[in-house]
């Protein structure tokens, strides 16, 4: 019979039999949500790649490109960066998640990092995620806007449509897009802050409602989510102030006026979020005090019932001792009399504890 050759080993070894895993490069177009050319505030018809769009703008000598990307990998980001001449450090910032909000300048290109937030509907007493965060990195120059988004929320499709319906504002150039994105993010901060404030108000009502049971865990969870929200919101104050006040940055004067309004709105939201932390700290103290009062009330009830139960226990213990000479032991009415005396003493104790709000 012919011999059957042994099958190749498919284990975890590092020898020559182990197969290497190769990553298949994903085309850059997969990460581009939309790419358009705008001249005098109007979108040019047709479909463009990021390379042909930039070539169109520079051949005309006017207009700008607006590209939106969602979760690009490093290779896709490097491809776009090479076409637009972005700095290597800027590319690294765009590919890393959980960046701190900041503003940086690379020659004539501005880089603005914004943290996005979204309120997650939840049960008030559940311990779950309440604030979902993401990230948008915006590159702006004289002839292009590149928005790189991380996360499944805070899409910019509706924002693009709103700006396209207002050519006068869009004609201000990439700075107008930068303002619109920042304004949208700050408005989202305000909406999330309002939802959290509603949660805090509902928790306060529950904590101060008589005979209600308070879930300390849910208050601690909300406090932790407020800390996460504050870390996403507060650091944006300095970049917005620079954009709205610094005339040396390549931002049109008219756009800076709009950005001052965004900065003021951001300051208002940041102050509200800081107040949430103080309110939740006070709420935790009140909830812990209420739990302490409830425990004291329970202990008083337990002590009162123990005192009442001690009377028949003591009498039964005394008459349970087998002494020959005990009062009323041989009387026919002795047993009913002892039951009557025991019941009377217990009733008297119950009335006294009830009058003093122990029962």
mmCIF file of N, CA and C in Angstrom, residues 293-349:
data_model
loop_
_atom_site.group_PDB
_atom_site.id
_atom_site.type_symbol
_atom_site.label_atom_id
_atom_site.label_comp_id
_atom_site.label_asym_id
_atom_site.label_seq_id
_atom_site.Cartn_x
_atom_site.Cartn_y
_atom_site.Cartn_z
ATOM 1 N N UNK A 293 -29.754 57.160 58.891
ATOM 2 C CA UNK A 293 -31.014 57.339 59.619
ATOM 3 C C UNK A 293 -31.894 56.106 59.478
ATOM 4 N N UNK A 294 -31.955 55.548 58.259
ATOM 5 C CA UNK A 294 -32.754 54.346 58.046
ATOM 6 C C UNK A 294 -32.226 53.183 58.876
ATOM 7 N N UNK A 295 -30.907 53.062 58.939
ATOM 8 C CA UNK A 295 -30.328 51.992 59.750
ATOM 9 C C UNK A 295 -30.632 52.196 61.228
ATOM 10 N N UNK A 296 -30.553 53.448 61.702
ATOM 11 C CA UNK A 296 -30.894 53.717 63.099
ATOM 12 C C UNK A 296 -32.359 53.398 63.388
ATOM 13 N N UNK A 297 -33.235 53.729 62.449
ATOM 14 C CA UNK A 297 -34.651 53.416 62.620
ATOM 15 C C UNK A 297 -34.865 51.919 62.695
ATOM 16 N N UNK A 298 -34.205 51.181 61.824
ATOM 17 C CA UNK A 298 -34.339 49.717 61.855
ATOM 18 C C UNK A 298 -33.812 49.141 63.170
ATOM 19 N N UNK A 299 -32.703 49.679 63.645
ATOM 20 C CA UNK A 299 -32.148 49.185 64.900
ATOM 21 C C UNK A 299 -33.078 49.486 66.074
ATOM 22 N N UNK A 300 -33.741 50.634 66.068
ATOM 23 C CA UNK A 300 -34.684 50.942 67.137
ATOM 24 C C UNK A 300 -35.868 49.985 67.117
ATOM 25 N N UNK A 301 -36.343 49.663 65.913
ATOM 26 C CA UNK A 301 -37.466 48.714 65.822
ATOM 27 C C UNK A 301 -37.056 47.339 66.333
ATOM 28 N N UNK A 302 -35.859 46.920 65.921
ATOM 29 C CA UNK A 302 -35.378 45.611 66.375
ATOM 30 C C UNK A 302 -35.233 45.599 67.896
ATOM 31 N N UNK A 303 -34.674 46.680 68.443
ATOM 32 C CA UNK A 303 -34.476 46.751 69.899
ATOM 33 C C UNK A 303 -35.811 46.746 70.637
ATOM 34 N N UNK A 304 -36.817 47.451 70.078
ATOM 35 C CA UNK A 304 -38.129 47.483 70.728
ATOM 36 C C UNK A 304 -38.768 46.105 70.758
ATOM 37 N N UNK A 305 -38.716 45.374 69.640
ATOM 38 C CA UNK A 305 -39.307 44.028 69.610
ATOM 39 C C UNK A 305 -38.539 43.070 70.505
ATOM 40 N N UNK A 306 -37.212 43.237 70.584
ATOM 41 C CA UNK A 306 -36.428 42.387 71.494
ATOM 42 C C UNK A 306 -36.843 42.645 72.944
ATOM 43 N N UNK A 307 -37.063 43.908 73.291
ATOM 44 C CA UNK A 307 -37.484 44.234 74.659
ATOM 45 C C UNK A 307 -38.848 43.632 74.967
ATOM 46 N N UNK A 308 -39.773 43.681 74.019
ATOM 47 C CA UNK A 308 -41.106 43.095 74.238
ATOM 48 C C UNK A 308 -41.001 41.577 74.377
ATOM 49 N N UNK A 309 -40.182 40.972 73.513
ATOM 50 C CA UNK A 309 -40.047 39.509 73.568
ATOM 51 C C UNK A 309 -39.316 39.056 74.826
ATOM 52 N N UNK A 310 -38.547 39.936 75.443
ATOM 53 C CA UNK A 310 -37.800 39.546 76.639
ATOM 54 C C UNK A 310 -38.710 39.279 77.823
ATOM 55 N N UNK A 311 -39.914 39.912 77.880
ATOM 56 C CA UNK A 311 -40.828 39.744 79.021
ATOM 57 C C UNK A 311 -41.347 38.315 79.116
ATOM 58 N N UNK A 312 -42.016 37.775 78.068
ATOM 59 C CA UNK A 312 -42.455 36.374 78.193
ATOM 60 C C UNK A 312 -41.302 35.397 78.309
ATOM 61 N N UNK A 313 -40.172 35.745 77.687
ATOM 62 C CA UNK A 313 -39.009 34.859 77.805
ATOM 63 C C UNK A 313 -38.520 34.784 79.249
ATOM 64 N N UNK A 314 -38.472 35.939 79.916
ATOM 65 C CA UNK A 314 -38.009 35.957 81.307
ATOM 66 C C UNK A 314 -38.977 35.200 82.217
ATOM 67 N N UNK A 315 -40.293 35.471 82.056
ATOM 68 C CA UNK A 315 -41.282 34.810 82.921
ATOM 69 C C UNK A 315 -41.283 33.304 82.685
ATOM 70 N N UNK A 316 -41.218 32.916 81.381
ATOM 71 C CA UNK A 316 -41.188 31.481 81.080
ATOM 72 C C UNK A 316 -39.922 30.844 81.617
ATOM 73 N N UNK A 317 -38.811 31.597 81.612
ATOM 74 C CA UNK A 317 -37.569 31.057 82.151
ATOM 75 C C UNK A 317 -37.640 30.851 83.652
ATOM 76 N N UNK A 318 -38.291 31.795 84.356
ATOM 77 C CA UNK A 318 -38.400 31.662 85.809
ATOM 78 C C UNK A 318 -39.275 30.469 86.185
ATOM 79 N N UNK A 319 -40.460 30.395 85.576
ATOM 80 C CA UNK A 319 -41.365 29.304 85.925
ATOM 81 C C UNK A 319 -40.965 27.988 85.276
ATOM 82 N N UNK A 320 -39.993 28.033 84.405
ATOM 83 C CA UNK A 320 -39.497 26.777 83.846
ATOM 84 C C UNK A 320 -38.525 26.081 84.777
ATOM 85 N N UNK A 321 -38.060 26.755 85.824
ATOM 86 C CA UNK A 321 -37.186 26.126 86.804
ATOM 87 C C UNK A 321 -38.021 25.253 87.736
ATOM 88 N N UNK A 322 -37.600 24.068 87.985
ATOM 89 C CA UNK A 322 -38.404 23.062 88.698
ATOM 90 C C UNK A 322 -38.242 23.168 90.220
ATOM 91 N N UNK A 323 -38.566 24.354 90.774
ATOM 92 C CA UNK A 323 -38.603 24.495 92.222
ATOM 93 C C UNK A 323 -39.979 24.052 92.746
ATOM 94 N N UNK A 324 -39.994 23.528 93.923
ATOM 95 C CA UNK A 324 -41.266 23.016 94.471
ATOM 96 C C UNK A 324 -42.131 24.137 95.022
ATOM 97 N N UNK A 325 -41.525 25.116 95.647
ATOM 98 C CA UNK A 325 -42.293 26.214 96.265
ATOM 99 C C UNK A 325 -42.152 27.466 95.405
ATOM 100 N N UNK A 326 -43.124 27.714 94.529
ATOM 101 C CA UNK A 326 -43.166 28.913 93.696
ATOM 102 C C UNK A 326 -44.536 29.529 93.799
ATOM 103 N N UNK A 327 -44.661 30.871 93.727
ATOM 104 C CA UNK A 327 -45.971 31.527 93.909
ATOM 105 C C UNK A 327 -46.979 31.060 92.861
ATOM 106 N N UNK A 328 -48.161 30.797 93.333
ATOM 107 C CA UNK A 328 -49.326 30.468 92.504
ATOM 108 C C UNK A 328 -49.078 29.245 91.629
ATOM 109 N N UNK A 329 -48.101 28.399 91.973
ATOM 110 C CA UNK A 329 -47.783 27.264 91.105
ATOM 111 C C UNK A 329 -48.884 26.206 91.143
ATOM 112 N N UNK A 330 -49.525 26.049 92.285
ATOM 113 C CA UNK A 330 -50.548 25.014 92.399
ATOM 114 C C UNK A 330 -51.971 25.571 92.384
ATOM 115 N N UNK A 331 -52.109 26.838 92.073
ATOM 116 C CA UNK A 331 -53.444 27.436 91.976
ATOM 117 C C UNK A 331 -54.030 27.154 90.589
ATOM 118 N N UNK A 332 -55.316 26.947 90.514
ATOM 119 C CA UNK A 332 -55.979 26.659 89.230
ATOM 120 C C UNK A 332 -55.992 27.882 88.332
ATOM 121 N N UNK A 333 -55.979 29.051 88.949
ATOM 122 C CA UNK A 333 -56.001 30.280 88.139
ATOM 123 C C UNK A 333 -54.600 30.832 87.906
ATOM 124 N N UNK A 334 -53.573 30.143 88.342
ATOM 125 C CA UNK A 334 -52.204 30.658 88.233
ATOM 126 C C UNK A 334 -51.735 30.789 86.786
ATOM 127 N N UNK A 335 -52.014 29.772 85.970
ATOM 128 C CA UNK A 335 -51.557 29.833 84.565
ATOM 129 C C UNK A 335 -52.246 30.953 83.788
ATOM 130 N N UNK A 336 -53.609 31.054 83.821
ATOM 131 C CA UNK A 336 -54.246 32.187 83.132
ATOM 132 C C UNK A 336 -53.789 33.537 83.669
ATOM 133 N N UNK A 337 -53.565 33.629 84.974
ATOM 134 C CA UNK A 337 -53.126 34.908 85.532
ATOM 135 C C UNK A 337 -51.740 35.291 85.011
ATOM 136 N N UNK A 338 -50.873 34.308 84.900
ATOM 137 C CA UNK A 338 -49.534 34.607 84.403
ATOM 138 C C UNK A 338 -49.574 35.034 82.931
ATOM 139 N N UNK A 339 -50.456 34.408 82.129
ATOM 140 C CA UNK A 339 -50.613 34.826 80.728
ATOM 141 C C UNK A 339 -51.154 36.247 80.636
ATOM 142 N N UNK A 340 -52.088 36.560 81.527
ATOM 143 C CA UNK A 340 -52.670 37.899 81.508
ATOM 144 C C UNK A 340 -51.637 38.945 81.892
ATOM 145 N N UNK A 341 -50.855 38.666 82.928
ATOM 146 C CA UNK A 341 -49.827 39.621 83.338
ATOM 147 C C UNK A 341 -48.780 39.805 82.246
ATOM 148 N N UNK A 342 -48.370 38.724 81.603
ATOM 149 C CA UNK A 342 -47.382 38.808 80.523
ATOM 150 C C UNK A 342 -47.914 39.632 79.365
ATOM 151 N N UNK A 343 -49.154 39.374 78.980
ATOM 152 C CA UNK A 343 -49.750 40.120 77.861
ATOM 153 C C UNK A 343 -49.884 41.595 78.205
ATOM 154 N N UNK A 344 -50.240 41.902 79.418
ATOM 155 C CA UNK A 344 -50.406 43.302 79.818
ATOM 156 C C UNK A 344 -49.075 44.046 79.770
ATOM 157 N N UNK A 345 -48.035 43.382 80.285
ATOM 158 C CA UNK A 345 -46.731 44.042 80.256
ATOM 159 C C UNK A 345 -46.272 44.266 78.811
ATOM 160 N N UNK A 346 -46.465 43.261 77.944
ATOM 161 C CA UNK A 346 -46.076 43.412 76.526
ATOM 162 C C UNK A 346 -46.874 44.516 75.849
ATOM 163 N N UNK A 347 -48.168 44.605 76.127
ATOM 164 C CA UNK A 347 -48.997 45.657 75.528
ATOM 165 C C UNK A 347 -48.550 47.030 76.015
ATOM 166 N N UNK A 348 -48.205 47.118 77.300
ATOM 167 C CA UNK A 348 -47.748 48.394 77.843
ATOM 168 C C UNK A 348 -46.434 48.829 77.179
ATOM 169 N N UNK A 349 -45.533 47.876 76.987
ATOM 170 C CA UNK A 349 -44.271 48.205 76.319
ATOM 171 C C UNK A 349 -44.503 48.613 74.866
#
